[in-house]
Every structure is written in C-alpha cells, then in structure tokens.
XYZ file of N, CA and C in Angstrom:
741
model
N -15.479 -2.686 -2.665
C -16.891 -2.440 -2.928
C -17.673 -2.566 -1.646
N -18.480 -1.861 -1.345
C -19.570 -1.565 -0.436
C -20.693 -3.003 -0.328
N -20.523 -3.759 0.001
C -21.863 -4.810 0.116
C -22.844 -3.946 0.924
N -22.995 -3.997 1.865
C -23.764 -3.649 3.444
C -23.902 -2.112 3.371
N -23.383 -1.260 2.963
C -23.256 -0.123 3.525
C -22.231 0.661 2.613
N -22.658 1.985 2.201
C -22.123 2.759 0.917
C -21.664 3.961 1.782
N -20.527 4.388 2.153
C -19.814 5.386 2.765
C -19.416 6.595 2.014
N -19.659 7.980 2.301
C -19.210 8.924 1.217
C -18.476 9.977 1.952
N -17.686 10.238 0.985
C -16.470 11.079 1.818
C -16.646 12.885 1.296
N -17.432 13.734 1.768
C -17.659 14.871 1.308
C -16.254 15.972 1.162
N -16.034 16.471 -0.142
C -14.997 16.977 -0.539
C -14.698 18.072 0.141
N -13.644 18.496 0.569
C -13.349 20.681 0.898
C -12.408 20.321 1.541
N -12.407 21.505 2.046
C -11.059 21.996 2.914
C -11.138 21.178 4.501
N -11.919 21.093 4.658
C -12.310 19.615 6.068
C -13.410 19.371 5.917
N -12.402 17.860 5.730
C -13.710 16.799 4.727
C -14.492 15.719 6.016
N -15.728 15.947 5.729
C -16.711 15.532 6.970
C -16.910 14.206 6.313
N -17.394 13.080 7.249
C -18.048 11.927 6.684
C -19.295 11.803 6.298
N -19.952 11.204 5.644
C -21.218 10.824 6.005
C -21.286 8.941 5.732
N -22.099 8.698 6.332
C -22.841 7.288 5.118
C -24.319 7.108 5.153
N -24.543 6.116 4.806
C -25.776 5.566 4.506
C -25.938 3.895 3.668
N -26.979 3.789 4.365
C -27.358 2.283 3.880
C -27.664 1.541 5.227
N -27.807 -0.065 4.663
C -28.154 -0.798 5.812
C -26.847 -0.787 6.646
N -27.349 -0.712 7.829
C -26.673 -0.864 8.915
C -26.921 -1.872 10.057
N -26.905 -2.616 9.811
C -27.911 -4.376 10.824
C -26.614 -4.118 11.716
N -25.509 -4.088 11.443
C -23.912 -4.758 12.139
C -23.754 -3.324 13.190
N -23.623 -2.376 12.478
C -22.747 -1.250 13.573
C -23.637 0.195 13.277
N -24.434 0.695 14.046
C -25.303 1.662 13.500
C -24.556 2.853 13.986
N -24.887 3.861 12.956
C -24.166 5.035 12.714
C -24.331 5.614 13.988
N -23.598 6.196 14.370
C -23.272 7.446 15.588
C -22.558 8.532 14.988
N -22.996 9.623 15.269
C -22.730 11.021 15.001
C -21.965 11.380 16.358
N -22.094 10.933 17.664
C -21.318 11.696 18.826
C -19.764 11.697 18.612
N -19.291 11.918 19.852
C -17.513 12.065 20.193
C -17.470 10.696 20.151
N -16.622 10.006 19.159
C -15.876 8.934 19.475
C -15.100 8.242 20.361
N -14.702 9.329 21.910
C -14.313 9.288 22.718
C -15.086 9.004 23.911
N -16.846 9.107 23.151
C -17.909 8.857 24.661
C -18.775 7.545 23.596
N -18.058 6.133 24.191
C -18.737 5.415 22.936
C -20.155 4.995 23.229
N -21.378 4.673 22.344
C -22.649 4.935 22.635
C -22.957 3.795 22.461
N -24.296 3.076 23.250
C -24.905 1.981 23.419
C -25.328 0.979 22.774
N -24.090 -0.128 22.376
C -24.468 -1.328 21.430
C -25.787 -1.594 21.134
N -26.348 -0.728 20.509
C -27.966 -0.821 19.897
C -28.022 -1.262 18.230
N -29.066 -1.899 17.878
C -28.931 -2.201 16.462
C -30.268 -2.120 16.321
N -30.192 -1.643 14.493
C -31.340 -1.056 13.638
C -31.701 -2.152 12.502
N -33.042 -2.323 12.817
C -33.208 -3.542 12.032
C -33.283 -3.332 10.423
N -33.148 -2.481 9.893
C -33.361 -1.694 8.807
C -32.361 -0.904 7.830
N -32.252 -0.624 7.087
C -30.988 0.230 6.676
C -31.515 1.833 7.043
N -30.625 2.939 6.429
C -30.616 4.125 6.914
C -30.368 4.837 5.533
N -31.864 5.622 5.220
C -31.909 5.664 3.822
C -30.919 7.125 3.685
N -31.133 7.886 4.275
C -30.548 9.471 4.120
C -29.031 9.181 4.988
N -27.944 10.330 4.522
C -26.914 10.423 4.720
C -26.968 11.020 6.015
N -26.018 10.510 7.261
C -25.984 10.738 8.526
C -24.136 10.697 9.095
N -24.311 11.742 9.639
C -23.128 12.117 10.236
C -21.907 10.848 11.121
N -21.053 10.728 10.722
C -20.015 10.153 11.449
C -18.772 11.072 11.806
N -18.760 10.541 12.934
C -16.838 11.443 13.762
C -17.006 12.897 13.395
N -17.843 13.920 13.709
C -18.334 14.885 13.397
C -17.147 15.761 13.983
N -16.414 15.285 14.543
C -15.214 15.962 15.684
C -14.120 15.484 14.453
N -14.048 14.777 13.675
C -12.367 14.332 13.185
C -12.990 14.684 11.641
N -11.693 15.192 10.695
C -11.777 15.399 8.947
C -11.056 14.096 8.565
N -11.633 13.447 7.640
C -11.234 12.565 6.898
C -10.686 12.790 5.337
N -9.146 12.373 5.091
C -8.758 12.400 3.593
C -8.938 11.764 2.734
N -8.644 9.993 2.999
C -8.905 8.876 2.283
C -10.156 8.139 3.254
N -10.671 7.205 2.410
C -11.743 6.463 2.605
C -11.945 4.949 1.918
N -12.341 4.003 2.842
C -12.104 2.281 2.167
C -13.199 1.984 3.014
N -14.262 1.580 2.237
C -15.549 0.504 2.484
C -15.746 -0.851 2.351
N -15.638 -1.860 3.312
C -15.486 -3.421 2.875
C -16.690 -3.752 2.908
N -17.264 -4.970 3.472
C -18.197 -5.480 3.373
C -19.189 -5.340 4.307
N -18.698 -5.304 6.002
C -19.412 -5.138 6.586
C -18.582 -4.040 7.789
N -17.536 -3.506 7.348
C -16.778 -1.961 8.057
C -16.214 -1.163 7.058
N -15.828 -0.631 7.178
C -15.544 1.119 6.752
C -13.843 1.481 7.557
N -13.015 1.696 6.994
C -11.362 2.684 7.561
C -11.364 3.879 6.795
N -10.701 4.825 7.194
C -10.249 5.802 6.813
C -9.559 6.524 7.503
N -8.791 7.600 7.093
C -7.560 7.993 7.426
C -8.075 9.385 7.390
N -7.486 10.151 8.517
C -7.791 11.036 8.779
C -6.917 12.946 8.749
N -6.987 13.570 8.071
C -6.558 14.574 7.433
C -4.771 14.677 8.135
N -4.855 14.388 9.710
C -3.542 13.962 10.345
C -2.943 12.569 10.092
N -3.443 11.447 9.391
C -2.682 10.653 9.227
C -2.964 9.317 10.076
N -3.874 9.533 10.372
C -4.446 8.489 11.655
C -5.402 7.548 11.015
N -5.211 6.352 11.264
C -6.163 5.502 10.610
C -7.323 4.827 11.461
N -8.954 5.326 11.080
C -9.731 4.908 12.245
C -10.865 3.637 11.356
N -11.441 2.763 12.106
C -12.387 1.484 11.523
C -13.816 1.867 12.462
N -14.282 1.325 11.631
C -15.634 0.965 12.308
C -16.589 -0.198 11.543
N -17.230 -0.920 12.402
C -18.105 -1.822 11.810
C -18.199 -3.037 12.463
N -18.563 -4.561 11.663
C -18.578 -5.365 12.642
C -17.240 -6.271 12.252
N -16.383 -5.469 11.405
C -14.874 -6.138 11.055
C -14.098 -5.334 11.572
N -14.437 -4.363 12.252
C -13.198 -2.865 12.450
C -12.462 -3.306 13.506
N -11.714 -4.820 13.602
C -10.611 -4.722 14.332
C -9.215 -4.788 13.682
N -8.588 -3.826 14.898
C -7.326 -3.163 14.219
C -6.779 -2.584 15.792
N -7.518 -2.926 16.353
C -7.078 -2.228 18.058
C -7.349 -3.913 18.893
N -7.110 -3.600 19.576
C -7.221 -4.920 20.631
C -8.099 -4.585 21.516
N -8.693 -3.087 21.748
C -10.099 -3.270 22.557
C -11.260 -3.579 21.496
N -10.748 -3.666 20.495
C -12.388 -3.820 19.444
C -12.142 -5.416 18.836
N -11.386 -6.439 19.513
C -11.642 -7.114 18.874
C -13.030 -8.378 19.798
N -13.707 -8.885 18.850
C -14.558 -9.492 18.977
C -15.830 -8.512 18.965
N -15.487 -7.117 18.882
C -16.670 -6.770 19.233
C -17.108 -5.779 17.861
N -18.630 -4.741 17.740
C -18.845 -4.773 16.434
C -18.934 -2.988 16.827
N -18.144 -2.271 16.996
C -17.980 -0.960 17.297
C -18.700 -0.341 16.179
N -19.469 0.510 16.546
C -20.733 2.117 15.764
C -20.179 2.772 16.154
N -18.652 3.222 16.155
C -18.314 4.387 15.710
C -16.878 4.050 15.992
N -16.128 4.955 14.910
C -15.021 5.056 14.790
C -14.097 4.294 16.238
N -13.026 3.576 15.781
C -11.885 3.227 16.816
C -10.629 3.447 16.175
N -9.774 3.882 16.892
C -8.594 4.250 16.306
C -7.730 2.779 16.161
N -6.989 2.900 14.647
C -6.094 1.674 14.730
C -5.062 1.865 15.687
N -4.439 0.422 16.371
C -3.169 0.389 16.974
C -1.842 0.774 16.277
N -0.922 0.961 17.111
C 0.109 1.255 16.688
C 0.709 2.749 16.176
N 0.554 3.671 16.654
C 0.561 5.049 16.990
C 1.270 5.298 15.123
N 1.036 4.997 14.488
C 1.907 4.871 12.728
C 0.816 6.074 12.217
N 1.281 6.557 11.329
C 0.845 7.162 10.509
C 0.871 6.857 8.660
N -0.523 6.703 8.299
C -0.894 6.323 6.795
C -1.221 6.962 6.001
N -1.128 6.471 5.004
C -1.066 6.817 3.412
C -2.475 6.768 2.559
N -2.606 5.189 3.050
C -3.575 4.929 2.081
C -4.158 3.687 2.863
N -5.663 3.327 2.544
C -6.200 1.659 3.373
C -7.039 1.448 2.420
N -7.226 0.054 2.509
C -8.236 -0.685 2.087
C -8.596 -1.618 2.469
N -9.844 -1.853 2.529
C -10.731 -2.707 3.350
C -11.396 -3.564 2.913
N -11.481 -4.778 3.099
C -11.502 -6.208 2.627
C -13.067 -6.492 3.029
N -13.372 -7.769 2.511
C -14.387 -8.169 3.348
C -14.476 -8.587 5.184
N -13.215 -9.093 5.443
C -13.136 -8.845 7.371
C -11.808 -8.536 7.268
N -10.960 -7.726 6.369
C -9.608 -7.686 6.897
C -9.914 -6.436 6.078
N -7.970 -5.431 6.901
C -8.202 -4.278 6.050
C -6.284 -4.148 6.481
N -5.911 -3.781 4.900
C -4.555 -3.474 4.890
C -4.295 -1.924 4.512
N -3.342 -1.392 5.200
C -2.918 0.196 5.419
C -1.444 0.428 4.579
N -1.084 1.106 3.911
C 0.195 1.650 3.596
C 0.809 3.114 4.542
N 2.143 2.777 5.355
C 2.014 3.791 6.185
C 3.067 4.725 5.234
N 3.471 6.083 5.908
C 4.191 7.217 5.168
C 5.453 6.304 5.169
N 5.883 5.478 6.007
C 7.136 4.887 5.475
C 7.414 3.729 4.402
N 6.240 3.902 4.278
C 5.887 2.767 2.646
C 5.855 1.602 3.343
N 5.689 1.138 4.236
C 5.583 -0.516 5.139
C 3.881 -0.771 4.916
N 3.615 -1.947 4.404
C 2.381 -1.906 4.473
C 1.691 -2.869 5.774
N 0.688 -2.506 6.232
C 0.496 -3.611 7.546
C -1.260 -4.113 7.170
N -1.244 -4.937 7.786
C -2.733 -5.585 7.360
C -3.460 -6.148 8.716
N -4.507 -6.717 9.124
C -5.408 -6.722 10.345
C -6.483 -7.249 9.859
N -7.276 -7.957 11.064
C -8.391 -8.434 10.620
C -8.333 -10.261 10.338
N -9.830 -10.675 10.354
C -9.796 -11.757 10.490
C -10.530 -12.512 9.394
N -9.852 -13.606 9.023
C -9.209 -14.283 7.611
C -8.619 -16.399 7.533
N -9.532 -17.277 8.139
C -8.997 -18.266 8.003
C -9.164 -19.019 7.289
N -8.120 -19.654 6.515
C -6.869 -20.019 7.129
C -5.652 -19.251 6.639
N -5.922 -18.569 5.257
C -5.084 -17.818 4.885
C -5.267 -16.600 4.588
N -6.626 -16.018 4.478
C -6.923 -14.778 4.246
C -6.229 -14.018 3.666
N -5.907 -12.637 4.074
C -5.039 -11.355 3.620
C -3.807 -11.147 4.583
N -3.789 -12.432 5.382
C -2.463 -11.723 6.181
C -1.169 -12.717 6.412
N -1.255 -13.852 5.403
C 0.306 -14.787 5.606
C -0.263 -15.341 6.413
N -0.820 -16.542 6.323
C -0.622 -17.264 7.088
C -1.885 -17.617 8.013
N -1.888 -18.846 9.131
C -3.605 -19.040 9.584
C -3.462 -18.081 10.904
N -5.306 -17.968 11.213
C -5.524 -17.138 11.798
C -5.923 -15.539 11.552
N -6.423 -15.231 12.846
C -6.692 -13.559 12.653
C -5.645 -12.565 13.158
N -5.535 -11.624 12.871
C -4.753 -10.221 13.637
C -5.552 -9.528 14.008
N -5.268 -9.207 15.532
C -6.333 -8.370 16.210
C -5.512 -6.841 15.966
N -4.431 -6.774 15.776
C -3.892 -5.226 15.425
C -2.495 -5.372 14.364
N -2.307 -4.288 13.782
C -1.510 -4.358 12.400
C -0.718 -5.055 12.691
N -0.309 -5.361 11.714
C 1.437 -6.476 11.608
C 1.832 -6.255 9.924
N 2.823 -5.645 9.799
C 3.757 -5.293 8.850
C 4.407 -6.761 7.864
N 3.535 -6.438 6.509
C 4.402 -8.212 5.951
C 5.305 -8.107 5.614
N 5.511 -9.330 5.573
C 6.611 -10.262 6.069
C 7.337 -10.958 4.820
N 8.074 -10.722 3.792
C 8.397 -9.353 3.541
C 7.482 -8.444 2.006
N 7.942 -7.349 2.276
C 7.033 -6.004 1.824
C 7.990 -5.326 0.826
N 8.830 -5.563 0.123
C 9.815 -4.654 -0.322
C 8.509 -3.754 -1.282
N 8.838 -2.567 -0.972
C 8.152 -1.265 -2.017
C 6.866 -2.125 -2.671
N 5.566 -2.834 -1.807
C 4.497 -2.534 -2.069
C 3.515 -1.293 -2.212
N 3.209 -1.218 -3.335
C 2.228 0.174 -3.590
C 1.014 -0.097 -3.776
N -0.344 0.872 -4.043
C -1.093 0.626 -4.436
C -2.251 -0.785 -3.994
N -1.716 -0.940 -2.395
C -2.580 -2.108 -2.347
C -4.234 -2.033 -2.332
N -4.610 -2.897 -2.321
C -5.904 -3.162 -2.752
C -6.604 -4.156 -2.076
N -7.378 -4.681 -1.444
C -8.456 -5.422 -0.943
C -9.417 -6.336 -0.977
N -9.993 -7.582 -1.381
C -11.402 -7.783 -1.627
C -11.915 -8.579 -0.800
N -12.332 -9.778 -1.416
C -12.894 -11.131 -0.324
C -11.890 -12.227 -0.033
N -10.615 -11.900 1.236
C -9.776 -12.630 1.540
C -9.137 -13.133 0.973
N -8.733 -11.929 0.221
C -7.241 -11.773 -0.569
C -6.826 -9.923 -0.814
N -5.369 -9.813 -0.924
C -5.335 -8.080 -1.054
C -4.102 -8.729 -2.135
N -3.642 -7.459 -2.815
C -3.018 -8.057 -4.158
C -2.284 -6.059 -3.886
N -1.373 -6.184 -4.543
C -0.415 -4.829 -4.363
C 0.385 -4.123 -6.077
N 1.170 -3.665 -6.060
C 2.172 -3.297 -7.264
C 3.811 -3.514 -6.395
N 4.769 -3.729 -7.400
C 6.062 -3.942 -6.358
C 6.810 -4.186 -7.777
N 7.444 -2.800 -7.855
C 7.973 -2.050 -8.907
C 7.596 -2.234 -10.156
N 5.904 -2.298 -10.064
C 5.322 -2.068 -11.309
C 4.579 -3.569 -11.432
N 5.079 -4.990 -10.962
C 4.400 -6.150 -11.027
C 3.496 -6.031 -10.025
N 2.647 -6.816 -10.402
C 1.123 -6.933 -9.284
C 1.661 -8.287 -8.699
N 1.369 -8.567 -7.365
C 1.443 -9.271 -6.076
C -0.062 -9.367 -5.882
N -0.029 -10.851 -5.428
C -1.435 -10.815 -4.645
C -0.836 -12.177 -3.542
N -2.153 -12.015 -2.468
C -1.743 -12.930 -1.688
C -3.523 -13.566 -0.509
N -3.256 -14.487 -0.363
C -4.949 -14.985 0.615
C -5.464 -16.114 0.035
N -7.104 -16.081 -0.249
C -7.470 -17.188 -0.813
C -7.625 -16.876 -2.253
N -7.637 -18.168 -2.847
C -7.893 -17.705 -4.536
C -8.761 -18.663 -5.026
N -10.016 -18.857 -4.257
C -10.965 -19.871 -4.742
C -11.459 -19.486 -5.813
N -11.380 -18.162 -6.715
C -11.945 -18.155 -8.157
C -10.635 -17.617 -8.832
N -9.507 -17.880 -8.260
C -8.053 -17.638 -9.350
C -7.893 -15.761 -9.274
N -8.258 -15.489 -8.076
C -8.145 -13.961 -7.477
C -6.927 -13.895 -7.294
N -6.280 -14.497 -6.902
C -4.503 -14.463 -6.888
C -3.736 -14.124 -8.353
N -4.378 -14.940 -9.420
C -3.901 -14.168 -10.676
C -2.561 -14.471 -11.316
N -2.127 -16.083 -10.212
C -1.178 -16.657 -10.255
C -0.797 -17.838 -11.124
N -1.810 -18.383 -11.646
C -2.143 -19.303 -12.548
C -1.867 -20.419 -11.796
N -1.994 -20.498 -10.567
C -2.181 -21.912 -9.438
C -3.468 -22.268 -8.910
N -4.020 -22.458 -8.563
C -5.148 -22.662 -7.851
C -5.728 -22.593 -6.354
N -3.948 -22.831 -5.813
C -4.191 -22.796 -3.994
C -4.004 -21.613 -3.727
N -4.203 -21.468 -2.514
C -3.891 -20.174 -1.574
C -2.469 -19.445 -1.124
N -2.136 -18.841 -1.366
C -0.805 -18.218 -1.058
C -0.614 -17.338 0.437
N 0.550 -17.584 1.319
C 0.471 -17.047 2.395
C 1.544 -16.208 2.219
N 2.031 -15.858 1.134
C 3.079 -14.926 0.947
C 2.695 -14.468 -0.679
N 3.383 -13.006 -1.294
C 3.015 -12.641 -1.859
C 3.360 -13.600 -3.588
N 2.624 -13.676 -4.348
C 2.324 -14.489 -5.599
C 2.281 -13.522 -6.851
N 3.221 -13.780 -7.476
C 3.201 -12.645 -8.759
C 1.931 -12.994 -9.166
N 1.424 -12.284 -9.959
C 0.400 -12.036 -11.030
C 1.215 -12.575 -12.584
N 0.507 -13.164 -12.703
C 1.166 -14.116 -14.082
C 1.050 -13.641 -15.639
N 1.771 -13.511 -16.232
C 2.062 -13.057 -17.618
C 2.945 -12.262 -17.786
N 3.512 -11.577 -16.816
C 5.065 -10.818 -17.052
C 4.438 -9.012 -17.097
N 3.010 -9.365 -16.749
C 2.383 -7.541 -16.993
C 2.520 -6.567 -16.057
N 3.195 -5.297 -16.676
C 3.647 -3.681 -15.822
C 2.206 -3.217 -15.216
N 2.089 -3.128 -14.437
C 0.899 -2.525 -13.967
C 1.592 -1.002 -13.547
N 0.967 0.099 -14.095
C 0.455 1.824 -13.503
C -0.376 1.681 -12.525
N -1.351 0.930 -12.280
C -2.860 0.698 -10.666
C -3.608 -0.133 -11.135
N -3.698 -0.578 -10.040
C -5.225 -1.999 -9.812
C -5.939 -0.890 -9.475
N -7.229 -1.395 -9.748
C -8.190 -0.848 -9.441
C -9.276 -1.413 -8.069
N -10.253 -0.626 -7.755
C -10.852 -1.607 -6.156
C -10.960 -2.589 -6.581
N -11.511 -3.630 -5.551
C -11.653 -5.307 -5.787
C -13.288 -4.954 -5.834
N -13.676 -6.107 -6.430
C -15.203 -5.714 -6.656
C -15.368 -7.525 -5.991
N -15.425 -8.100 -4.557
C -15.891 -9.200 -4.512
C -14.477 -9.848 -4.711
N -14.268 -11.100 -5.593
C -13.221 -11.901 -6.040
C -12.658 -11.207 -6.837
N -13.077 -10.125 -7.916
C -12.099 -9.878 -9.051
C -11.748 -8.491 -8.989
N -10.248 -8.450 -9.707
C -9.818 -7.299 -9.916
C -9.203 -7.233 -10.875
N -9.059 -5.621 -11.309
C -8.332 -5.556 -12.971
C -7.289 -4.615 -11.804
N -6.485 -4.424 -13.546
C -5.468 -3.598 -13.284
C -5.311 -2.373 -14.884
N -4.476 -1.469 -14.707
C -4.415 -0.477 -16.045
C -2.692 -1.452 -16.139
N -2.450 -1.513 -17.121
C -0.935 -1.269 -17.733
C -0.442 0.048 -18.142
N 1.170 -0.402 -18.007
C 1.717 0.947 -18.458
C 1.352 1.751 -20.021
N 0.946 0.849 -21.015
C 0.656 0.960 -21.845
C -0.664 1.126 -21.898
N -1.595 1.424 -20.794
C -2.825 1.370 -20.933
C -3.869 0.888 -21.075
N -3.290 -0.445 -21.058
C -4.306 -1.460 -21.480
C -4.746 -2.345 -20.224
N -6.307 -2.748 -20.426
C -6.698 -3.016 -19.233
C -7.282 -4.955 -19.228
N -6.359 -5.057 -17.924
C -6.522 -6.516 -17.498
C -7.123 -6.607 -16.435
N -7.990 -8.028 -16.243
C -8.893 -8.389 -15.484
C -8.389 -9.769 -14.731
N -8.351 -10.477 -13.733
C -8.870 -11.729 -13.180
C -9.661 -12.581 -11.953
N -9.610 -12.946 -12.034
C -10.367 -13.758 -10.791
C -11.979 -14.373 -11.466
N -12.854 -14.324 -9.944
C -14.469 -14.373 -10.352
C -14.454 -13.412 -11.547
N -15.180 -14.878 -12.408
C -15.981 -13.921 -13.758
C -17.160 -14.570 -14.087
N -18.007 -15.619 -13.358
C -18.859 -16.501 -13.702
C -20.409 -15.461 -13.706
N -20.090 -14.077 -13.228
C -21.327 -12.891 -13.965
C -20.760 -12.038 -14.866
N -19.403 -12.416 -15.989
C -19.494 -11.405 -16.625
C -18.713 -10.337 -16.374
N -17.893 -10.336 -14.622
C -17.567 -9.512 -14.331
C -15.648 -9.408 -14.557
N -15.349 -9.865 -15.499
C -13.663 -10.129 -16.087
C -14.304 -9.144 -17.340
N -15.033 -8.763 -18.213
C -15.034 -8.049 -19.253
C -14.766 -8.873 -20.692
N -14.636 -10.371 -20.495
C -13.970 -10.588 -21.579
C -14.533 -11.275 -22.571
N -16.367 -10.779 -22.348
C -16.870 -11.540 -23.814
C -18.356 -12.614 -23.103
N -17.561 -13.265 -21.882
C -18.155 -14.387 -21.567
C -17.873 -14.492 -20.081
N -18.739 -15.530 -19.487
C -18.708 -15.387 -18.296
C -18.028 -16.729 -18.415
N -16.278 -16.762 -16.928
C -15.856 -17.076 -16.769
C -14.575 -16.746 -16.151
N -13.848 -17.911 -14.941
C -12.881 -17.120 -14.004
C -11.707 -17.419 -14.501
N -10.597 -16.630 -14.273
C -8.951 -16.916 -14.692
C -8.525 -17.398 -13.806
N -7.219 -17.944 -13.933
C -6.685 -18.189 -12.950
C -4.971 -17.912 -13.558
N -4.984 -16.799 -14.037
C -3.575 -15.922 -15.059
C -3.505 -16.899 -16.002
N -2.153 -16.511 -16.527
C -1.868 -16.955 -17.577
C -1.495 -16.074 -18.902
C-alpha cells in the first residue's frame, strides 16, 4: 500500500509511468535517469500525474511507504525514493529518480515494503534489500545495501511485502518472515522470525494478496479468504476489531 505517494502504471504496448501525491522524501523527475537532478525537495505533495523515466517502459510496479520499484519491460529492476536502496551508490541517500538495482539479475516480480523491497528473479531465487532492524524482511540484524538471495528459498512464489515483514507461498503454504509485533507472521508465536515461519493452520494458499500496513490475507485453493495480523481497525474482516496471531 501507498502511504506517501500513489504510483500508477499506464497500460499499452509501452507502458509509461506516472505518479502523484506527496512527495516531501524524493521529488519526481521526468529527465534521463542517467543525468541525475538536484537533491531539491517540495514541501507539498504533487496533485496531477507527472512523468517518471520517460526514457524506460515499465511492466510490473510495487509502491511502499516512502519508495516505489518496478521492473522494467526488459527485466531490470529500478527504485526510487527515500528507501530505494538496492545499489550501493544510493545507499544512505534519498534518490528522485529511478536507480537501477545491483546485481545485473533479471526479475519477475517486486514488492516493496515499508524500507525494504524483495524481488523474485526469472530463476525463481528471491532476493530482498533495504533497511530493517533488527529483523526486518531480510534474516537477520541489520540493513542490505544491495540484494542478497535467502537463505534458504526453496520455490518461494508470490512474495509480498508490508511493514518489516514479507511473507511468500512455497508449494502452496504461506511463509512469512521479519517483525510480527501485531502477529503479521501468522505463526501463532509472537516473536520475530529471521527465517521463514509457516503460516499456521495447515492452509493451501492460490495468492496473498498486497500487505496493507501489518496485515495480510490470502485466497485458498478452495477460495476461501483468510486474513491476519493488525486488526485493531477492523482491518482482518472478521466481525470485530482485533489482531491474530494464526491459529
């Protein structure tokens, strides 16, 4: 989910970016991503839709909290914002416009966390980046200034993102892994996991859906739809406000 800033990915045959919204952290640039433009900031948001990477087509698209990834019609995965590290020249710093991730890989699919953002590449390896302490989205304390492939990954699909935690499918069971201060892990434990944590009740997941904040659902194979984590607005679906922690 978009906190800061609502990104839209215009449909066709080469698909252009746009966004819009507040932009306090990394203000939009329309130039060559290759001539980067003058750490300036807008005290204001940016009500009308404005051009990004006007030079590159984008396929997929992932909006976190305060950056934006997406993958680009060749397979290239680029960040921007004041979380968009994923390269080692952007880390510490809050790049307005696109930077290409490290590691010359080519992706599938990303999603973008509140300061972390995990990628699925064409070889099904998923890698994750970004900064997260003590356990965040990436195993373990500390930040990653450029991808690192977990540790281990057998046939994660479908990963997913929210507020320092990302949660996956892995042959149909949901995985999650980071912090689980409202039972976002889905593990029916309470602490933090630095490796991946089934999702508790024995349920087939078909797709999770985005993370909205702490919580996320999922569809079953059967269709039926489960929720956990933060629910103290209501946002689990289940009647009443209140958080899971599986089961």
């Amino acid at each position: 989910m978009a906190y800061v800033r609502t990104a839209l990915l215009i449909a066709g045959s080469a698909a252009a970016l746009a966004a819009c919204g507040s932009d306090t952290h990394a203000p939009l640039d329309p130039r060559d991503p290759a001539t980067p433009p003058p750490q300036t900031f807008v005290p204001n948001g940016v009500p009308t839709p404005g051009a990004v990477a006007t030079n590159m087509t984008f396929a997929v698209l992932s909006t976190g909290e305060d950056h934006t990834c997406g993958i680009t019609t060749t397979a290239q995965a680029w960040c921007w914002g004041v979380h968009a590290i994923g390269t080692t020249s952007s880390w510490g710093q809050r790049p307005a416009y696109p930077w290409p991730v490290d590691g010359q890989r080519q992706y599938v699919s990303i999603a973008a966390g509140r300061s972390h953002t995990c990628a699925t590449s064409t070889a099904g390896e998923v890698f994750c980046w970004g900064r997260e302490t003590p356990f965040g989205a990436m195993q373990g304390n500390g930040s990653w200034d450029a991808p690192r492939r977990l540790d281990p990954d057998p046939a994660v699909t479908n990963v997913v993102s929210g507020g320092s935690f990302s949660c996956g499918l892995r042959r149909g069971a949901a995985v999650c892994w980071g912090h689980n201060l409202w039972g976002e892990l889905g593990s029916g434990d309470p602490l933090p996991a630095a490796r991946q944590a089934a999702v508790s009740g024995g349920l087939r997941f078909k797709r999770l859906g985005s993370v909205i904040g702490h919580t996320i659902c999922g569809i079953t194979d059967d269709d039926r739809l489960f929720c956990w984590g933060r629910g103290d607005l209501g946002q689990l679906g289940a009647g009443a406000p209140d958080s899971c922690y599986g089961g």
